[in-house]
PDB file of C-alpha atoms in Angstrom:
ATOM      1  CA  MET L   6      42.813  -6.638  -6.923  1.00 46.00           C
ATOM      2  CA  ASN L   7      42.600  -3.700  -4.837  1.00 53.00           C
ATOM      3  CA  THR L   8      41.714  -4.380  -1.243  1.00 53.00           C
ATOM      4  CA  SER L   9      41.283  -1.582   1.127  1.00 56.00           C
ATOM      5  CA  THR L  10      43.297  -1.995   4.236  1.00 59.00           C
ATOM      6  CA  VAL L  11      43.007   0.053   7.389  1.00 53.00           C
ATOM      7  CA  PRO L  12      46.116   1.857   8.166  1.00 56.00           C
ATOM      8  CA  GLU L  13      48.080   0.454  11.117  1.00 76.00           C
ATOM      9  CA  PRO L  14      47.761   3.581  13.388  1.00 74.00           C
ATOM     10  CA  ARG L  15      43.938   3.437  13.234  1.00 78.00           C
ATOM     11  CA  THR L  16      43.875  -0.199  14.232  1.00 83.00           C
ATOM     12  CA  ALA L  17      46.229   0.345  17.158  1.00 82.00           C
ATOM     13  CA  ALA L  18      44.180   3.342  18.361  1.00 82.00           C
ATOM     14  CA  ALA L  19      40.936   1.302  18.255  1.00 83.00           C
ATOM     15  CA  LEU L  20      42.575  -1.592  20.027  1.00 84.00           C
ATOM     16  CA  ALA L  21      43.880   0.798  22.713  1.00 84.00           C
ATOM     17  CA  ALA L  22      40.477   2.388  23.157  1.00 85.00           C
ATOM     18  CA  ARG L  23      38.930  -1.036  23.454  1.00 86.00           C
ATOM     19  CA  ARG L  24      41.423  -2.038  26.042  1.00 87.00           C
ATOM     20  CA  ARG L  25      40.798   1.149  28.023  1.00 89.00           C
ATOM     21  CA  SER L  26      37.010   0.524  27.811  1.00 88.00           C
ATOM     22  CA  THR L  27      37.445  -3.039  28.973  1.00 87.00           C
ATOM     23  CA  ALA L  28      39.728  -1.941  31.854  1.00 90.00           C
ATOM     24  CA  THR L  29      37.209   0.660  32.928  1.00 91.00           C
ATOM     25  CA  ALA L  30      34.409  -1.884  32.788  1.00 89.00           C
ATOM     26  CA  VAL L  31      36.478  -4.293  34.854  1.00 90.00           C
ATOM     27  CA  GLY L  32      37.150  -1.485  37.382  1.00 92.00           C
ATOM     28  CA  ARG L  33      33.429  -0.839  37.591  1.00 91.00           C
ATOM     29  CA  VAL L  34      32.850  -4.551  38.187  1.00 89.00           C
ATOM     30  CA  HIS L  35      35.331  -4.484  41.108  1.00 90.00           C
ATOM     31  CA  ASP L  36      33.615  -1.347  42.495  1.00 91.00           C
ATOM     32  CA  ALA L  37      30.207  -2.950  42.155  1.00 90.00           C
ATOM     33  CA  LEU L  38      31.456  -6.072  44.027  1.00 88.00           C
ATOM     34  CA  THR L  39      32.883  -3.859  46.820  1.00 89.00           C
ATOM     35  CA  ARG L  40      29.543  -2.027  47.151  1.00 88.00           C
ATOM     36  CA  LEU L  41      27.553  -5.295  47.193  1.00 85.00           C
ATOM     37  CA  ARG L  42      29.770  -6.689  49.946  1.00 83.00           C
ATOM     38  CA  ARG L  43      29.533  -3.482  51.949  1.00 86.00           C
ATOM     39  CA  ASP L  44      25.736  -3.392  51.652  1.00 83.00           C
ATOM     40  CA  GLY L  45      25.433  -7.075  52.500  1.00 77.00           C
ATOM     41  CA  ALA L  46      23.407  -7.688  49.308  1.00 80.00           C
ATOM     42  CA  PRO L  47      23.447 -11.068  47.679  1.00 80.00           C
ATOM     43  CA  ILE L  48      26.152 -11.344  44.959  1.00 82.00           C
ATOM     44  CA  SER L  49      24.995 -12.661  41.563  1.00 84.00           C
ATOM     45  CA  VAL L  50      25.914 -12.101  37.961  1.00 85.00           C
ATOM     46  CA  ALA L  51      22.748 -10.093  37.352  1.00 86.00           C
ATOM     47  CA  ALA L  52      23.314  -7.898  40.486  1.00 87.00           C
ATOM     48  CA  VAL L  53      26.904  -7.182  39.514  1.00 86.00           C
ATOM     49  CA  ALA L  54      25.910  -6.410  35.867  1.00 89.00           C
ATOM     50  CA  ARG L  55      23.260  -3.912  37.086  1.00 88.00           C
ATOM     51  CA  ARG L  56      25.582  -2.208  39.546  1.00 85.00           C
ATOM     52  CA  ALA L  57      28.579  -2.062  37.191  1.00 87.00           C
ATOM     53  CA  ASN L  58      26.434  -1.028  34.190  1.00 88.00           C
ATOM     54  CA  VAL L  59      27.870  -3.813  32.081  1.00 89.00           C
ATOM     55  CA  SER L  60      26.213  -6.741  30.215  1.00 87.00           C
ATOM     56  CA  ARG L  61      26.050 -10.253  31.583  1.00 84.00           C
ATOM     57  CA  THR L  62      27.774 -11.390  28.424  1.00 87.00           C
ATOM     58  CA  PHE L  63      30.800  -9.137  29.310  1.00 86.00           C
ATOM     59  CA  LEU L  64      30.933 -10.737  32.763  1.00 82.00           C
ATOM     60  CA  TYR L  65      30.957 -14.253  31.212  1.00 85.00           C
ATOM     61  CA  ASP L  66      33.405 -13.378  28.356  1.00 88.00           C
ATOM     62  CA  ASN L  67      35.951 -11.295  30.115  1.00 89.00           C
ATOM     63  CA  PRO L  68      38.294 -13.564  32.130  1.00 89.00           C
ATOM     64  CA  GLN L  69      39.165 -10.934  34.728  1.00 87.00           C
ATOM     65  CA  ALA L  70      35.515  -9.988  35.440  1.00 87.00           C
ATOM     66  CA  ARG L  71      34.458 -13.680  35.447  1.00 87.00           C
ATOM     67  CA  ALA L  72      37.230 -14.560  37.965  1.00 89.00           C
ATOM     68  CA  ALA L  73      36.329 -11.598  40.218  1.00 87.00           C
ATOM     69  CA  VAL L  74      32.609 -12.412  40.229  1.00 87.00           C
ATOM     70  CA  SER L  75      33.245 -16.148  40.783  1.00 86.00           C
ATOM     71  CA  ALA L  76      35.643 -15.356  43.731  1.00 86.00           C
ATOM     72  CA  ALA L  77      33.150 -12.881  45.252  1.00 85.00           C
ATOM     73  CA  MET L  78      30.253 -15.465  44.902  1.00 81.00           C
ATOM     74  CA  ALA L  79      32.391 -18.228  46.517  1.00 81.00           C
ATOM     75  CA  ASP L  80      33.438 -15.894  49.345  1.00 80.00           C
ATOM     76  CA  ALA L  81      29.865 -14.765  49.904  1.00 76.00           C
ATOM     77  CA  GLY L  82      28.714 -18.365  49.908  1.00 71.00           C
ATOM     78  CA  GLY L  83      31.350 -19.189  52.504  1.00 70.00           C
ATOM     79  CA  GLN L  84      30.325 -16.321  54.623  1.00 71.00           C
ATOM     80  CA  ARG L  85      26.671 -17.170  54.305  1.00 69.00           C
ATOM     81  CA  THR L  86      27.454 -20.766  55.282  1.00 70.00           C
ATOM     82  CA  GLN L  87      29.341 -19.504  58.320  1.00 72.00           C
ATOM     83  CA  ARG L  88      26.483 -17.121  59.233  1.00 74.00           C
ATOM     84  CA  LEU L  89      23.984 -19.934  59.022  1.00 73.00           C
ATOM     85  CA  ALA L  90      26.203 -22.176  61.126  1.00 76.00           C
ATOM     86  CA  ASP L  91      26.576 -19.422  63.724  1.00 75.00           C
ATOM     87  CA  HIS L  92      22.846 -18.812  63.698  1.00 75.00           C
ATOM     88  CA  ASP L  93      22.113 -22.501  64.140  1.00 74.00           C
ATOM     89  CA  ALA L  94      24.622 -22.781  66.993  1.00 73.00           C
ATOM     90  CA  GLU L  95      23.051 -19.661  68.686  1.00 74.00           C
ATOM     91  CA  HIS L  96      19.561 -21.087  68.135  1.00 71.00           C
ATOM     92  CA  GLU L  97      20.598 -24.395  69.631  1.00 73.00           C
ATOM     93  CA  ALA L  98      22.190 -22.719  72.539  1.00 68.00           C
ATOM     94  CA  THR L  99      18.949 -20.824  73.326  1.00 76.00           C
ATOM     95  CA  TRP L 100      16.988 -24.063  73.174  1.00 77.00           C
ATOM     96  CA  ARG L 101      19.526 -25.731  75.453  1.00 75.00           C
ATOM     97  CA  GLU L 102      19.250 -22.778  77.888  1.00 81.00           C
ATOM     98  CA  ARG L 103      15.494 -22.956  77.747  1.00 80.00           C
ATOM     99  CA  ALA L 104      15.559 -26.703  78.494  1.00 80.00           C
ATOM    100  CA  LEU L 105      17.828 -26.172  81.487  1.00 82.00           C
ATOM    101  CA  ASN L 106      15.648 -23.392  82.815  1.00 84.00           C
ATOM    102  CA  ALA L 107      12.493 -25.566  82.346  1.00 86.00           C
ATOM    103  CA  GLU L 108      14.259 -28.339  84.295  1.00 87.00           C
ATOM    104  CA  ASP L 109      15.157 -25.977  87.079  1.00 87.00           C
ATOM    105  CA  ALA L 110      11.553 -24.628  87.152  1.00 88.00           C
ATOM    106  CA  LEU L 111      10.174 -28.195  87.268  1.00 88.00           C
ATOM    107  CA  LYS L 112      12.382 -29.141  90.194  1.00 89.00           C
ATOM    108  CA  THR L 113      11.306 -25.994  92.060  1.00 90.00           C
ATOM    109  CA  ALA L 114       7.639 -26.798  91.335  1.00 89.00           C
ATOM    110  CA  ARG L 115       8.017 -30.308  92.543  1.00 90.00           C
ATOM    111  CA  THR L 116       9.614 -29.142  95.775  1.00 91.00           C
ATOM    112  CA  GLU L 117       6.873 -26.615  96.252  1.00 91.00           C
ATOM    113  CA  VAL L 118       4.154 -29.153  95.615  1.00 91.00           C
ATOM    114  CA  LEU L 119       5.694 -31.541  98.122  1.00 90.00           C
ATOM    115  CA  ALA L 120       5.881 -28.745 100.748  1.00 91.00           C
ATOM    116  CA  GLN L 121       2.245 -27.821 100.124  1.00 91.00           C
ATOM    117  CA  ARG L 122       1.112 -31.428 100.435  1.00 90.00           C
ATOM    118  CA  THR L 123       2.969 -31.765 103.725  1.00 91.00           C
ATOM    119  CA  ARG L 124       1.376 -28.552 105.017  1.00 90.00           C
ATOM    120  CA  ILE L 125      -2.120 -29.719 103.946  1.00 90.00           C
ATOM    121  CA  GLY L 126      -1.611 -33.002 105.730  1.00 87.00           C
ATOM    122  CA  GLU L 127      -0.582 -31.157 108.906  1.00 88.00           C
ATOM    123  CA  LEU L 128      -3.596 -28.896 108.765  1.00 88.00           C
ATOM    124  CA  LEU L 129      -5.976 -31.767 108.070  1.00 86.00           C
ATOM    125  CA  GLY L 130      -4.563 -33.528 111.199  1.00 83.00           C
ATOM    126  CA  GLN L 131      -5.099 -30.384 113.259  1.00 83.00           C
ATOM    127  CA  VAL L 132      -8.737 -30.185 112.029  1.00 81.00           C
ATOM    128  CA  ARG L 133      -9.298 -33.849 112.978  1.00 79.00           C
ATOM    129  CA  ASP L 134      -7.743 -33.241 116.417  1.00 75.00           C
ATOM    130  CA  LEU L 135     -10.088 -30.239 116.990  1.00 73.00           C
ATOM    131  CA  GLU L 136     -13.150 -32.246 115.852  1.00 70.00           C
ATOM    132  CA  SER L 137     -12.254 -35.115 118.274  1.00 70.00           C
ATOM    133  CA  GLU L 138     -12.240 -32.730 121.252  1.00 70.00           C
ATOM    134  CA  TRP L 139     -15.855 -31.640 120.726  1.00 72.00           C
ATOM    135  CA  THR L 140     -18.541 -34.108 121.759  1.00 77.00           C
ATOM    136  CA  GLU L 141     -21.901 -34.280 120.065  1.00 80.00           C
ATOM    137  CA  GLU L 142     -23.552 -32.851 123.190  1.00 83.00           C
ATOM    138  CA  SER L 143     -21.261 -29.777 123.274  1.00 81.00           C
ATOM    139  CA  ILE L 144     -21.738 -29.186 119.588  1.00 82.00           C
ATOM    140  CA  GLN L 145     -25.507 -29.330 120.009  1.00 89.00           C
ATOM    141  CA  ARG L 146     -25.341 -26.931 123.018  1.00 89.00           C
ATOM    142  CA  ILE L 147     -23.163 -24.405 121.093  1.00 89.00           C
ATOM    143  CA  THR L 148     -25.496 -24.577 118.072  1.00 92.00           C
ATOM    144  CA  THR L 149     -28.505 -23.901 120.368  1.00 94.00           C
ATOM    145  CA  GLU L 150     -26.695 -20.981 122.088  1.00 93.00           C
ATOM    146  CA  ASN L 151     -25.731 -19.596 118.682  1.00 92.00           C
ATOM    147  CA  THR L 152     -29.328 -19.677 117.461  1.00 94.00           C
ATOM    148  CA  THR L 153     -30.560 -18.075 120.669  1.00 93.00           C
ATOM    149  CA  LEU L 154     -27.958 -15.339 120.345  1.00 93.00           C
ATOM    150  CA  LYS L 155     -28.919 -14.679 116.746  1.00 94.00           C
ATOM    151  CA  GLN L 156     -32.624 -14.337 117.800  1.00 94.00           C
ATOM    152  CA  ARG L 157     -31.604 -11.953 120.632  1.00 93.00           C
ATOM    153  CA  VAL L 158     -29.606  -9.835 118.192  1.00 93.00           C
ATOM    154  CA  ARG L 159     -32.589  -9.640 115.835  1.00 93.00           C
ATOM    155  CA  GLN L 160     -34.836  -8.666 118.782  1.00 95.00           C
ATOM    156  CA  LEU L 161     -32.400  -5.979 119.962  1.00 93.00           C
ATOM    157  CA  THR L 162     -32.090  -4.590 116.460  1.00 93.00           C
ATOM    158  CA  THR L 163     -35.879  -4.304 116.214  1.00 94.00           C
ATOM    159  CA  ASP L 164     -36.053  -2.659 119.700  1.00 93.00           C
ATOM    160  CA  ASN L 165     -33.283  -0.277 118.777  1.00 93.00           C
ATOM    161  CA  ARG L 166     -35.069   0.784 115.556  1.00 93.00           C
ATOM    162  CA  THR L 167     -38.355   1.288 117.486  1.00 94.00           C
ATOM    163  CA  LEU L 168     -36.580   3.387 120.189  1.00 93.00           C
ATOM    164  CA  ASP L 169     -34.800   5.415 117.497  1.00 93.00           C
ATOM    165  CA  GLU L 170     -38.195   6.250 115.845  1.00 94.00           C
ATOM    166  CA  ARG L 171     -39.629   7.231 119.247  1.00 93.00           C
ATOM    167  CA  LEU L 172     -36.639   9.473 119.917  1.00 92.00           C
ATOM    168  CA  LYS L 173     -37.049  11.232 116.578  1.00 93.00           C
ATOM    169  CA  ALA L 174     -40.778  11.722 117.301  1.00 92.00           C
ATOM    170  CA  ALA L 175     -40.016  13.065 120.821  1.00 92.00           C
ATOM    171  CA  ARG L 176     -37.481  15.542 119.345  1.00 93.00           C
ATOM    172  CA  SER L 177     -39.976  16.746 116.780  1.00 92.00           C
ATOM    173  CA  ASN L 178     -42.571  17.249 119.561  1.00 92.00           C
ATOM    174  CA  ILE L 179     -40.060  19.225 121.613  1.00 93.00           C
ATOM    175  CA  ARG L 180     -39.255  21.486 118.698  1.00 93.00           C
ATOM    176  CA  PHE L 181     -42.947  22.056 118.155  1.00 93.00           C
ATOM    177  CA  GLN L 182     -43.446  22.829 121.850  1.00 93.00           C
ATOM    178  CA  ASP L 183     -40.423  25.150 121.913  1.00 92.00           C
ATOM    179  CA  ARG L 184     -41.948  27.152 119.035  1.00 93.00           C
ATOM    180  CA  ARG L 185     -45.301  27.214 120.792  1.00 93.00           C
ATOM    181  CA  ILE L 186     -43.793  28.464 124.077  1.00 92.00           C
ATOM    182  CA  ALA L 187     -41.729  31.063 122.167  1.00 91.00           C
ATOM    183  CA  ASP L 188     -44.922  32.271 120.457  1.00 90.00           C
ATOM    184  CA  LEU L 189     -46.832  32.439 123.788  1.00 89.00           C
ATOM    185  CA  GLU L 190     -43.956  34.298 125.488  1.00 89.00           C
ATOM    186  CA  ALA L 191     -43.974  36.848 122.623  1.00 88.00           C
ATOM    187  CA  ARG L 192     -47.761  37.400 123.136  1.00 85.00           C
ATOM    188  CA  LEU L 193     -47.351  37.846 126.866  1.00 87.00           C
ATOM    189  CA  ALA L 194     -44.531  40.327 126.382  1.00 85.00           C
ATOM    190  CA  ASP L 195     -46.555  42.412 123.921  1.00 79.00           C
ATOM    191  CA  PRO L 196     -50.256  42.193 124.797  1.00 69.00           C
ATOM    192  CA  GLU L 197     -51.219  45.021 122.344  1.00 72.00           C
ATOM    193  CA  SER L 198     -50.211  43.043 119.254  1.00 62.00           C
ATOM    194  CA  VAL L 199     -52.695  40.267 120.157  1.00 55.00           C
ATOM    195  CA  THR L 200     -55.753  42.468 119.511  1.00 53.00           C
TER     196      THR L 200
END
């Protein structure tokens, strides 16, 4: 029986090359994890495999790569949980602040409404006081005088318009007469041009 055996140095060299290849791949996995953390990208087996240019099987089979990915995913999950908690706390704080601002605005509005109601009541009282000073007879007299004054204003407006039209006509006549007089004076000054 003759079995062919691989010489010992070739086996050792292949194993050393495989170890170097595995170590390089593990180094790429660590680099990929560092870049994913820096970029803030979600860390998953598929994302690490793409970035490190390794297979998913390698990430599951190699204990160092699997441990590094698991630790990174757990760390990212903890950070994400913390970010969500911080965001929720911040969101709750803004709602609390808005509620306090709304309460302050409501108090201010109620105070303003109360002040306006008080002022309206005072003004209505003043109006009633003024109405009580006027008798029915004086209101009737003032209404009659107001109507008479309005009629007088209309009459004066009409008279003013009539006088304005007469003034324009008189000015037009004067201009015509001035031209006529100038023409007559020119004829008297130069009797030869008339013939």
